[in-house]
Short mmCIF file of C-alpha atoms and ligand atoms in Angstrom, two decimals:
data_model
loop_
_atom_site.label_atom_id
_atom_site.label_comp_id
_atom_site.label_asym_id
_atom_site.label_seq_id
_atom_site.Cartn_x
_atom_site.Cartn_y
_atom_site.Cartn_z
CA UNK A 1 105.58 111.94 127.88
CA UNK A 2 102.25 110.17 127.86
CA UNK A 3 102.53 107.15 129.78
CA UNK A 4 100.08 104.09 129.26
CA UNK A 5 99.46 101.05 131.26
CA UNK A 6 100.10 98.85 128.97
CA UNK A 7 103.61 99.93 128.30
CA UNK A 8 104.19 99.80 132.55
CA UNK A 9 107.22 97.41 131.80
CA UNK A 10 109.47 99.61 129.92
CA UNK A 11 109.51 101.88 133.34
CA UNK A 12 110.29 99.15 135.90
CA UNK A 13 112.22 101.15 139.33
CA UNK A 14 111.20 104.35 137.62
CA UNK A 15 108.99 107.08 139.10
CA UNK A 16 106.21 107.76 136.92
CA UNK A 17 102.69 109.61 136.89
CA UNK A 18 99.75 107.92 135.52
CA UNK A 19 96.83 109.10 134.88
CA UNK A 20 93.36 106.40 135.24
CA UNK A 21 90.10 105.44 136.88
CA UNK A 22 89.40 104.12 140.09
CA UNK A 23 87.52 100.57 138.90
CA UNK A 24 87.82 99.43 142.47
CA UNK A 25 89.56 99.50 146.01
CA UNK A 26 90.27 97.76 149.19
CA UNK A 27 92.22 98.32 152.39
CA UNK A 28 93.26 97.01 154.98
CA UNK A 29 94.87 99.27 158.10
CA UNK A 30 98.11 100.87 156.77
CA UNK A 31 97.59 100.06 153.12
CA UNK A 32 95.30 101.19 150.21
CA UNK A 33 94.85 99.14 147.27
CA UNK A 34 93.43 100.94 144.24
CA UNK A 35 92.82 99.34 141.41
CA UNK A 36 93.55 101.72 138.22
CA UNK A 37 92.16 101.44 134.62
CA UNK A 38 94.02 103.53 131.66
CA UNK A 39 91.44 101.80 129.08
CA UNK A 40 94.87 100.13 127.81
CA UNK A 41 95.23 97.63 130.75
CA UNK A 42 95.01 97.33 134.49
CA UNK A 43 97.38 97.89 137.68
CA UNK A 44 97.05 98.03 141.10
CA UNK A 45 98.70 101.56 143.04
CA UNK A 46 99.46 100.29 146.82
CA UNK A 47 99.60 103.82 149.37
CA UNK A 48 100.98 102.62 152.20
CA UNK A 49 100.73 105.15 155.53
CA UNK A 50 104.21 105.54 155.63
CA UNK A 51 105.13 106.49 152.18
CA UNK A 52 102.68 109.41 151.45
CA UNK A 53 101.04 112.70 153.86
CA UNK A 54 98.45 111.90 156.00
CA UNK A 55 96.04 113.75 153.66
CA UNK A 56 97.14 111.75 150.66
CA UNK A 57 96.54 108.59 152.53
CA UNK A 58 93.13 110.32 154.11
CA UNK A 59 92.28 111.39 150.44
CA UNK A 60 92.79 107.84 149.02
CA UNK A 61 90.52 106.17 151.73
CA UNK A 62 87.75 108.25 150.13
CA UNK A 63 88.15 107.38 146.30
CA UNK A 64 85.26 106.22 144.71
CA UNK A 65 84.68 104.28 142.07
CA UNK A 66 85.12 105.82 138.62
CA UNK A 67 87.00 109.07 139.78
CA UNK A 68 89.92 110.05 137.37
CA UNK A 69 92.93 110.02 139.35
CA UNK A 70 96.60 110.86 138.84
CA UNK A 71 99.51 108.64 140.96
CA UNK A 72 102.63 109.14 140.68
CA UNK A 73 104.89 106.44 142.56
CA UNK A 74 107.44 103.75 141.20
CA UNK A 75 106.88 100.65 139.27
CA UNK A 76 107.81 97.56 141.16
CA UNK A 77 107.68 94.21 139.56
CA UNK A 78 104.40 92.17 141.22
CA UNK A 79 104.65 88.11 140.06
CA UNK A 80 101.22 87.89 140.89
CA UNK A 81 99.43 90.92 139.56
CA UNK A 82 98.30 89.84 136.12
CA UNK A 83 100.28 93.21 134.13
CA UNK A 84 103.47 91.87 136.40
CA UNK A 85 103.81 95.34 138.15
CA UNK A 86 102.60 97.34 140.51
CA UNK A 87 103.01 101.16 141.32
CA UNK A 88 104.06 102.14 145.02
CA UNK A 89 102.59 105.13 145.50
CA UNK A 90 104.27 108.41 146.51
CA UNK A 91 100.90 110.80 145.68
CA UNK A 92 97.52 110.81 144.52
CA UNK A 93 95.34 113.45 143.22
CA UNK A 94 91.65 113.06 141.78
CA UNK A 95 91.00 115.34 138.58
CA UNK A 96 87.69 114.38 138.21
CA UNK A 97 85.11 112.91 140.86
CA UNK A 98 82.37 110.76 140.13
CA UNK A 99 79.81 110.04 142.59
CA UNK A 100 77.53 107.60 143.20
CA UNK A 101 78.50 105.62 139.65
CA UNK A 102 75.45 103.55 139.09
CA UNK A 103 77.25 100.44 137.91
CA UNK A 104 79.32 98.49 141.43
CA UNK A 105 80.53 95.44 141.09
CA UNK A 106 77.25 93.84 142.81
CA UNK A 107 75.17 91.84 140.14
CA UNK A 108 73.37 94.35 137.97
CA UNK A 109 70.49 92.83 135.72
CA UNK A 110 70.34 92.81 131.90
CA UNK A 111 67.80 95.68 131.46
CA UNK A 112 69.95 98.02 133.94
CA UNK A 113 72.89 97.30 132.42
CA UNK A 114 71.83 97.84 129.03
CA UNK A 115 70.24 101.30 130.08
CA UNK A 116 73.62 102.06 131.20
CA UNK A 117 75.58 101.06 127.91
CA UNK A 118 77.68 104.15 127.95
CA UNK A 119 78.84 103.11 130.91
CA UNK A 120 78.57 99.37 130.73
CA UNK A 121 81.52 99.88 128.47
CA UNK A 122 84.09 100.25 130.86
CA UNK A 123 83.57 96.92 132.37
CA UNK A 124 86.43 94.37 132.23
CA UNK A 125 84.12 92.15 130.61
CA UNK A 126 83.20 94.68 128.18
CA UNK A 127 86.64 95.55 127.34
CA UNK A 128 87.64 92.12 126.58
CA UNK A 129 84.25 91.25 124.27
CA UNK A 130 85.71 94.75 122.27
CA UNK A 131 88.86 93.37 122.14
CA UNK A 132 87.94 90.31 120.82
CA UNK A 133 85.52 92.08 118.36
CA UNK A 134 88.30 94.25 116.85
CA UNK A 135 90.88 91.41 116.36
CA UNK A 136 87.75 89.81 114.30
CA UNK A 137 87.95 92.66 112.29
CA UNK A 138 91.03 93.06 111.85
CA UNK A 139 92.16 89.39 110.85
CA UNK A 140 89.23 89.68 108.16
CA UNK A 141 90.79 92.93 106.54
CA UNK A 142 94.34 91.22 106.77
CA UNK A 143 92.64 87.99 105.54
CA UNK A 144 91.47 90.04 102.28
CA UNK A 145 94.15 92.50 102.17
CA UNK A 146 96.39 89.04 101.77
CA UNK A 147 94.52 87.81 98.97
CA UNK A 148 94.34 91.07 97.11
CA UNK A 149 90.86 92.15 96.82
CA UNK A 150 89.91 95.46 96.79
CA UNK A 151 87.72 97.13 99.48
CA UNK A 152 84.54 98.63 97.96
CA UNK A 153 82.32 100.88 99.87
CA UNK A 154 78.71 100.34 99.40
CA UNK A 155 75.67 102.97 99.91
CA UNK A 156 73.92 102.88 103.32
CA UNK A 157 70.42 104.75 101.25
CA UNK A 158 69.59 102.43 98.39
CA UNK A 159 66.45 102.20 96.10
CA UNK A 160 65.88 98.61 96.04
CA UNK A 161 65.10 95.39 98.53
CA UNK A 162 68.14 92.80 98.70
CA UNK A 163 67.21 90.30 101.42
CA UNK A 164 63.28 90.25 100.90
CA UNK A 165 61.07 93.16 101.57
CA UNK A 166 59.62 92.01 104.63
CA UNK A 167 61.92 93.71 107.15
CA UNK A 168 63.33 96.99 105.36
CA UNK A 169 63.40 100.22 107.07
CA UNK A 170 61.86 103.03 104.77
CA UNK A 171 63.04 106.70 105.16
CA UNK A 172 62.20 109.64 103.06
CA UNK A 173 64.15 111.08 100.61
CA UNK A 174 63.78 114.29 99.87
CA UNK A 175 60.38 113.92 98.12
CA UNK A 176 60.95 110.02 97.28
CA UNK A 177 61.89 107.16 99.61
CA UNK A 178 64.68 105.02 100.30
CA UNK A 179 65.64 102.08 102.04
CA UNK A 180 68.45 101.31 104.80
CA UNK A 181 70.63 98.83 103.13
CA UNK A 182 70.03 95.33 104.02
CA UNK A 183 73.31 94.03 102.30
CA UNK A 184 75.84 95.41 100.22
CA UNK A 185 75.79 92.21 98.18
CA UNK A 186 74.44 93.86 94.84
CA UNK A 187 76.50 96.42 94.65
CA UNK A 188 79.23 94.67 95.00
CA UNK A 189 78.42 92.36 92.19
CA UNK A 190 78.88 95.31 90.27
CA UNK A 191 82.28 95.83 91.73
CA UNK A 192 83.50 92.57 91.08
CA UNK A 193 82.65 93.21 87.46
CA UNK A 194 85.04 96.04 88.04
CA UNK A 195 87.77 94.88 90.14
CA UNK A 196 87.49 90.71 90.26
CA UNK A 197 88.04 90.12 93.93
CA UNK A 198 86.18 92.92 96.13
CA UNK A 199 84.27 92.69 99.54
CA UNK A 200 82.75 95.59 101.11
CA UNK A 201 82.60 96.05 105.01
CA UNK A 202 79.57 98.10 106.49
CA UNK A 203 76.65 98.53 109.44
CA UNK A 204 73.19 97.00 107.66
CA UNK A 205 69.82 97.27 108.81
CA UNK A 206 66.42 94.97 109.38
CA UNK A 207 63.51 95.72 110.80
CA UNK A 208 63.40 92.40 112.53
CA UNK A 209 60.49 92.39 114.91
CA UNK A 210 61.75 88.93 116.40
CA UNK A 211 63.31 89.25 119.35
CA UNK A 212 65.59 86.33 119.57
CA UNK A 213 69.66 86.30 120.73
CA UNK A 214 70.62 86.26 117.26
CA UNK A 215 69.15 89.26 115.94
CA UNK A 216 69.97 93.12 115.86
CA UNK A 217 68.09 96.03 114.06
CA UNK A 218 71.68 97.04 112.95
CA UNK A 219 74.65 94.76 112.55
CA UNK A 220 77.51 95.24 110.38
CA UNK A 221 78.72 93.03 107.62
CA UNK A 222 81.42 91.62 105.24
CA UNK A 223 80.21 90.49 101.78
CA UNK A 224 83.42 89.30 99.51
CA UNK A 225 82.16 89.00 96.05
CA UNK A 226 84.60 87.59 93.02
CA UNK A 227 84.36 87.04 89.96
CA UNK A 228 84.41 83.45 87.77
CA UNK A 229 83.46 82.14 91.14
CA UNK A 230 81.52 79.05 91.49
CA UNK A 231 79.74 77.37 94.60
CA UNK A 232 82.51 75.18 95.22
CA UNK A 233 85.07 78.22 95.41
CA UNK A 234 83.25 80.28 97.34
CA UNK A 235 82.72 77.83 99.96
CA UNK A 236 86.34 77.56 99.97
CA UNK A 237 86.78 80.94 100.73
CA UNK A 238 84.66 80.82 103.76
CA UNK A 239 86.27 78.24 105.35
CA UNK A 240 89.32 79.38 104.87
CA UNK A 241 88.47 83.14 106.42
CA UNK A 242 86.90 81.45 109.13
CA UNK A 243 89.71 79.42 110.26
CA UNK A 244 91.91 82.61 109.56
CA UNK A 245 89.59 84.48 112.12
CA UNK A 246 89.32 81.92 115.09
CA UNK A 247 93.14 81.29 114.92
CA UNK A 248 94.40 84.87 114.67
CA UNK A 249 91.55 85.37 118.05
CA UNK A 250 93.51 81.99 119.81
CA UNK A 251 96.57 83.57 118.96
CA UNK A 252 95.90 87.25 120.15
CA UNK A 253 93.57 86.99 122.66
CA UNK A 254 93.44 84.23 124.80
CA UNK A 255 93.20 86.94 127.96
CA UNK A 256 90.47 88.04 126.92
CA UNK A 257 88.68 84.41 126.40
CA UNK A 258 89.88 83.43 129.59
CA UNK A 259 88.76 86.58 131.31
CA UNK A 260 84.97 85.71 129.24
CA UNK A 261 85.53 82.01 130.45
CA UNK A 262 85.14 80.82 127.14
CA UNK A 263 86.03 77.33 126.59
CA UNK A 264 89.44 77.33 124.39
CA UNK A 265 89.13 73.75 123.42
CA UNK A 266 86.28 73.86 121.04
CA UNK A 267 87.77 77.03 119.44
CA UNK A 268 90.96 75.14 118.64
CA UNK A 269 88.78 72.23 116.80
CA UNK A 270 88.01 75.45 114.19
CA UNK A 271 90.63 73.96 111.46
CA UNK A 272 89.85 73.31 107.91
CA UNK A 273 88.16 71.25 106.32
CA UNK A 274 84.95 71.54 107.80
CA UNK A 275 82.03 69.52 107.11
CA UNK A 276 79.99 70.20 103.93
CA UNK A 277 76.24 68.45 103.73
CA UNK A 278 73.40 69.37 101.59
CA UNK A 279 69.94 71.35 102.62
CA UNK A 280 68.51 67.08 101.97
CA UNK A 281 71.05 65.44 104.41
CA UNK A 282 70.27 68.34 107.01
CA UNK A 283 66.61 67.60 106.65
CA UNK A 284 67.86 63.68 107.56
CA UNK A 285 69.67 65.07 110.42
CA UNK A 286 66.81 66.76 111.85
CA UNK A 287 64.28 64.01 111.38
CA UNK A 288 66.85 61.29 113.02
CA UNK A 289 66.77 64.07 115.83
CA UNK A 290 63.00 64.40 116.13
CA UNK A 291 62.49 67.72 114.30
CA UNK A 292 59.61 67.42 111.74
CA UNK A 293 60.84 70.08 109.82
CA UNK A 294 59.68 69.09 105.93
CA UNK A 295 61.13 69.37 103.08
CA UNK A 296 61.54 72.89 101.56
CA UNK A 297 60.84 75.23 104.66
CA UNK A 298 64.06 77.26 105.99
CA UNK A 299 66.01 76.61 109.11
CA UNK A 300 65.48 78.83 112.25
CA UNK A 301 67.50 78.89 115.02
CA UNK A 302 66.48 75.29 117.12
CA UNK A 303 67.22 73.95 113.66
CA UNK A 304 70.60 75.16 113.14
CA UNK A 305 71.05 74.47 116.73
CA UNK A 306 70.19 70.77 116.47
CA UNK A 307 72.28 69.90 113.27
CA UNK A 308 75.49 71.85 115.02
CA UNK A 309 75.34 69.31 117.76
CA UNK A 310 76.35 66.92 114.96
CA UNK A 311 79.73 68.28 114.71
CA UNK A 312 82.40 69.94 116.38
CA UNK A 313 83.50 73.10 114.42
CA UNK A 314 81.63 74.70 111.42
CA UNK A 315 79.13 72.98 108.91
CA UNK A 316 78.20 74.25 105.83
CA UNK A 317 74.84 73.49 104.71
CA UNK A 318 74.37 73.95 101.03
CA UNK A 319 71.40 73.41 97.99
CA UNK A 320 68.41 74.74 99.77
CA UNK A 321 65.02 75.12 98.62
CA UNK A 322 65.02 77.55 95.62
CA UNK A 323 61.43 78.81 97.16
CA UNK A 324 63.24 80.05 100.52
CA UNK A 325 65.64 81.54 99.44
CA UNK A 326 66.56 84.92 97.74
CA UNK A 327 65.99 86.08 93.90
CA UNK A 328 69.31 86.40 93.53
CA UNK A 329 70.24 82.65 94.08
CA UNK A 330 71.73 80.71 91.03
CA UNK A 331 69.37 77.73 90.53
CA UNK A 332 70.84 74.06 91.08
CA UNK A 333 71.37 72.74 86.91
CA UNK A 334 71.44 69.22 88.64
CA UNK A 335 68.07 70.00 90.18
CA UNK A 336 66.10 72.86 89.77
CA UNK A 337 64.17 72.85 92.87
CA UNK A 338 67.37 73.99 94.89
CA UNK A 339 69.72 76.81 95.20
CA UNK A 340 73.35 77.02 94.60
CA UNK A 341 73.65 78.35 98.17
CA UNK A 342 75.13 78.05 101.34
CA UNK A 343 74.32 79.03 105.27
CA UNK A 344 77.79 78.44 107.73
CA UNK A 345 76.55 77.42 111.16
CA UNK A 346 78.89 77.90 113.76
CA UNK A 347 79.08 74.89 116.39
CA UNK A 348 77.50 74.88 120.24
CA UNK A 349 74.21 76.72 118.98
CA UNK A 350 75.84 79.98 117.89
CA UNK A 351 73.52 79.59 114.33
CA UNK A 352 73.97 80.75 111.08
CA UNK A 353 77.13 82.93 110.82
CA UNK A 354 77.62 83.48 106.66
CA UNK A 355 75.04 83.36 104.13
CA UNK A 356 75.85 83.29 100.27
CA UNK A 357 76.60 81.39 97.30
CA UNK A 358 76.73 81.45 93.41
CA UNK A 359 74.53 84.39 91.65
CA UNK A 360 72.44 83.86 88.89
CA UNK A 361 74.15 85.19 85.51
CA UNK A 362 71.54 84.13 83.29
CA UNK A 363 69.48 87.41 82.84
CA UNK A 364 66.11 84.85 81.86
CA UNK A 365 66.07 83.22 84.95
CA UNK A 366 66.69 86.04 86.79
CA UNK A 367 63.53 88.00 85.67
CA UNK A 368 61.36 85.00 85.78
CA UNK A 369 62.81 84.98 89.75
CA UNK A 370 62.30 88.38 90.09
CA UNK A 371 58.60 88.38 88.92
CA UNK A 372 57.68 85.17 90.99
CA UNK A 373 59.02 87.10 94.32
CA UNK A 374 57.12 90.23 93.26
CA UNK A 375 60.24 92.77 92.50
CA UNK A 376 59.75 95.83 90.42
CA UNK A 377 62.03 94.97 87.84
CA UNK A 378 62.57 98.85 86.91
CA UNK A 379 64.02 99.92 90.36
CA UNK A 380 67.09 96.81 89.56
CA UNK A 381 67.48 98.07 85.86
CA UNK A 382 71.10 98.83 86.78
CA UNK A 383 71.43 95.26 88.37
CA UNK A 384 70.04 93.78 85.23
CA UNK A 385 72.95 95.55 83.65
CA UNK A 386 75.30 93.34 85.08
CA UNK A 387 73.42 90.54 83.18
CA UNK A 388 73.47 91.96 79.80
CA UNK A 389 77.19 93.51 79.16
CA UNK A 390 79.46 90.62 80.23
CA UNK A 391 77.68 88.13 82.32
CA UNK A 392 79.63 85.66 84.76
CA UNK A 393 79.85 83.52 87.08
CA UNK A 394 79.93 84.81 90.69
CA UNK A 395 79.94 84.29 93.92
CA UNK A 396 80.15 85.69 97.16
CA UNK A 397 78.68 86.05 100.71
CA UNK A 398 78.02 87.80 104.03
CA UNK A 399 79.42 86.91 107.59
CA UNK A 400 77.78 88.59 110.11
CA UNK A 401 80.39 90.47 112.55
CA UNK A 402 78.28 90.01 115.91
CA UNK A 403 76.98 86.46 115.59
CA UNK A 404 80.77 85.81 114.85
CA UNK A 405 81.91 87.59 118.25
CA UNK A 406 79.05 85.92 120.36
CA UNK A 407 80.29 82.53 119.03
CA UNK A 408 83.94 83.13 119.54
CA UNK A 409 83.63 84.96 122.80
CA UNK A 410 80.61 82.40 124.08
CA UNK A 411 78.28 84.63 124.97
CA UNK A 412 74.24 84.20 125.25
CA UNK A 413 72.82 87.50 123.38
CA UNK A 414 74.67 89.25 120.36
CA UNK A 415 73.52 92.44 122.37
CA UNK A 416 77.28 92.38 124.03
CA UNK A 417 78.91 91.78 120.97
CA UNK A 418 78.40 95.69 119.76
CA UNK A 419 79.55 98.52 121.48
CA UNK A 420 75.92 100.32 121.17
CA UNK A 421 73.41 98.11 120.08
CA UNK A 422 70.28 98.91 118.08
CA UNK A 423 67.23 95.97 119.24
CA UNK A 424 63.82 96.10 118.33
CA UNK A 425 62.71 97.80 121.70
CA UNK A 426 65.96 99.79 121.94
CA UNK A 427 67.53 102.54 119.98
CA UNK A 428 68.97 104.36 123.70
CA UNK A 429 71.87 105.31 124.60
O1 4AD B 501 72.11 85.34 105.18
P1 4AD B 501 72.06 86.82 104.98
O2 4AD B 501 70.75 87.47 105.00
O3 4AD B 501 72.82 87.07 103.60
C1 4AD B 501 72.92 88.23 102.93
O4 4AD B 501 72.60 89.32 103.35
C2 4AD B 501 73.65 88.12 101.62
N1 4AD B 501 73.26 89.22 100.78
C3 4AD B 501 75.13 88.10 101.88
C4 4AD B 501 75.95 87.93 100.64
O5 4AD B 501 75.88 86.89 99.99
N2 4AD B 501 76.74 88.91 100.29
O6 4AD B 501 72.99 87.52 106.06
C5 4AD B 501 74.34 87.18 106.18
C6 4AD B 501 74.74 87.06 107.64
C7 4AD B 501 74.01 85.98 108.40
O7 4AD B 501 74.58 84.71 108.18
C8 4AD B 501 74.21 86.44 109.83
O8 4AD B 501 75.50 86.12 110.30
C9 4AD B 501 74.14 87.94 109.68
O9 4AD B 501 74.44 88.25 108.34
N3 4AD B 501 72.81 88.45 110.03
C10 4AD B 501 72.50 89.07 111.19
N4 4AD B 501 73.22 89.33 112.28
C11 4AD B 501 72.62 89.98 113.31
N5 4AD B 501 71.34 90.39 113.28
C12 4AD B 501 70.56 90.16 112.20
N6 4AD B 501 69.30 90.59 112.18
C13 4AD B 501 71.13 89.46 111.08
N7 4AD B 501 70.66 89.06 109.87
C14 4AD B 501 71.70 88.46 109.25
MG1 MG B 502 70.84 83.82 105.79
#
């Protein structure tokens, strides 16, 4: 039977083989330490002279790093090994030899590393920012799956602009063109007209030609959309997701944060209710703070990062400018200069982790929007649709999956946060 490292406790003072990588190895006289990786979890294999032949001993002197190896020996409990066990080894054999792996545990920089993704991978480090990026995913498909909402797939070609038509990548289509979806968000307005509560889960694309810490070519999204939904209830939502996400990440992997070095104690502030304050009392903040920022231009990031200082888990910053913000947008019936939107920075200068808000239903408005921001009206006929048989409020928004891991994992670049990532100057491996 297939044995895994992670299971190594259910075989304590049995003889087992194992089959792993070499990730590193030290000696010292009659004893080899090699330190084995299964991809599941780590263990160290002692060979000690007088257990195994001479050429087994010989053989595992000459390891290197990366090699697939099989060892068969016997699991011994180890307090201080952090799986609790060790193997004593009886023999070793290496399937597979790897010479001269490129990536030793010397410090490597960034644009080595990255050229060497594939491989990157493997790293501890690596493995725990994976970890930490599936649990993410995972608590937001239990966190929807709980509340009954359906998941609906949207298309990855689409016709039409949803996010502005400034950064779209353009492909042909057959003899036409098409777009890489920026958002799923439309379509799933549609499917909420269908289904009530639906969110669709997806990789979308930008051609962003900044090249900041925050932003890939290709990041994947989740965009919950329900109908009868107002502002107010969709910022609800968010919260509540959010706090669902950092606490199901405290609960599960808190080796893997420690491992990253991440400090635990500001994730734990990440309960509910967080902080709500308009686009007008941001633009205070700021000012107070010595950012000149006026009235009715968007945030960037030294923004964001200046009113998350403020507080010590999530704010959500709602009502902005009408003018900055997308067609789409339901306009404020208190004012009608603002939005009835709303950005969720995440605290310590991670930025702007969901956008959304309430959608406008009134098919009038919506035109006169669309014409203002220069949309073809005929290529969103089918969106207009949704306008003229059965109307409604609804809401809905987008957290971005990678901004979320680089918060929650504390890392500088959201370049980690995906297993291959697509930047503006890279596309390889
Ligand atoms: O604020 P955005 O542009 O909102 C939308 O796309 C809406 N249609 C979502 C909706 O209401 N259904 O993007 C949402 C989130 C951002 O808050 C950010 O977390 C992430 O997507 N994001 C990016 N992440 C990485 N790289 C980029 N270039 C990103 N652009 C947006
Ligand atoms: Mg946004």
């Amino acid at each position: 039977m297939k044995i895994w490292i992670e299971d190594i406790k259910d075989y304590e003072g049995q003889e087992i083989t194992l089959k792993a990588w070499l990730y590193n190895k030290r000696s010292s006289g009659k004893l080899h330490f090699l330190q084995l990786r299964d991809g599941t979890a780590e263990i160290q294999a002692v060979v000690f002279k007088g257990n195994v032949s001479d050429e087994v001993f010989e053989l595992a002197d000459k390891i290197s790093q990366e090699s697939t190896i099989e060892v068969t020996g016997v699991v011994k409990k180890h307090d201080r090994s952090k799986i609790g066990y060790e193997i004593d080894a009886k023999d070793v054999k290496v399937l597979f030899d790897s010479v001269d792996y490129p990536i030793t545990p010397k410090e490597h920089g960034n644009h080595f590393l990255m050229e060497h993704r594939h491989l990157w991978l493997r790293s501890l480090r690596q493995k725990a920012i994976l970890t930490v990026r599936h649990r993410i995913i995972k608590s937001i498909r239990d966190f929807f799956d709980s509340k009954k909402f359906h998941l609906v797939d949207a298309p990855i070609f689409t016709p039409n602009a949803c996010e502005g038509t400034t950064n779209l990548f353009e492909t042909t289509y057959f003899d036409d063109k098409a777009y890489l979806t920026q958002s799923g968000q439309l379509y799933m307005e549609a499917a909420a007209m269908a289904l009530g509560k639906v969110y669709c889960f997806g990789p979308t694309f930008r051609a962003e030609k900044s090249k900041t810490r925050r932003h890939l070519t290709e990041f994947w999204m989740v965009e919950p959309e329900v109908a009868f939904f107002n502002l107010q209830d969709d910022m609800d939502l968010a919260e509540e997701m959010v706090e669902y996400i950092v606490q199901q990440v405290l609960q599960h992997n808190r080796s893997e944060l420690e491992l990253l070095e991440r400090d635990i104690s500001k994730l734990e502030n990440v309960k509910r209710p967080f902080p709500r304050i308009s686009y007008d009392e941001a633009i205070e903040i700021l000012h107070k703070k010595g950012n000149d920022t006026p009235w009715g231009e968007d945030f960037g990031g030294d923004e964001e990062t200046l009113i998350s200082q403020e507080f010590d888990r999530p704010v959500m910053i709602h009502r902005y400018p009408r003018d900055v913000k997308a067609f789409y947008m339901k306009q404020d019936p208190e004012n009608p200069k603002l939005a009835l939107c709303v950005d969720m920075i995440a605290p310590e200068g991670y930025g702007e982790i969901i956008g959304g808000g309430q959608r406008e239903e009134d098919i009038q408005k919506l035109r006169e929007k669309m014409k203002e921001q220069g949309l073809d009206e005929s290529i969103f006929d089918w969106y207009m649709d949704l306008r003229k048989y059965g109307s409604c409020e609804h809401a809905g928004f987008g957290l971005g999956i990678e901004r979320t891991v680089s918060w929650l994992c504390g890392l500088h670049h959201v370049r980690e946060t995906i297993p291959f990532p697509r930047l503006m100057d890279r596309i390889k491996p």
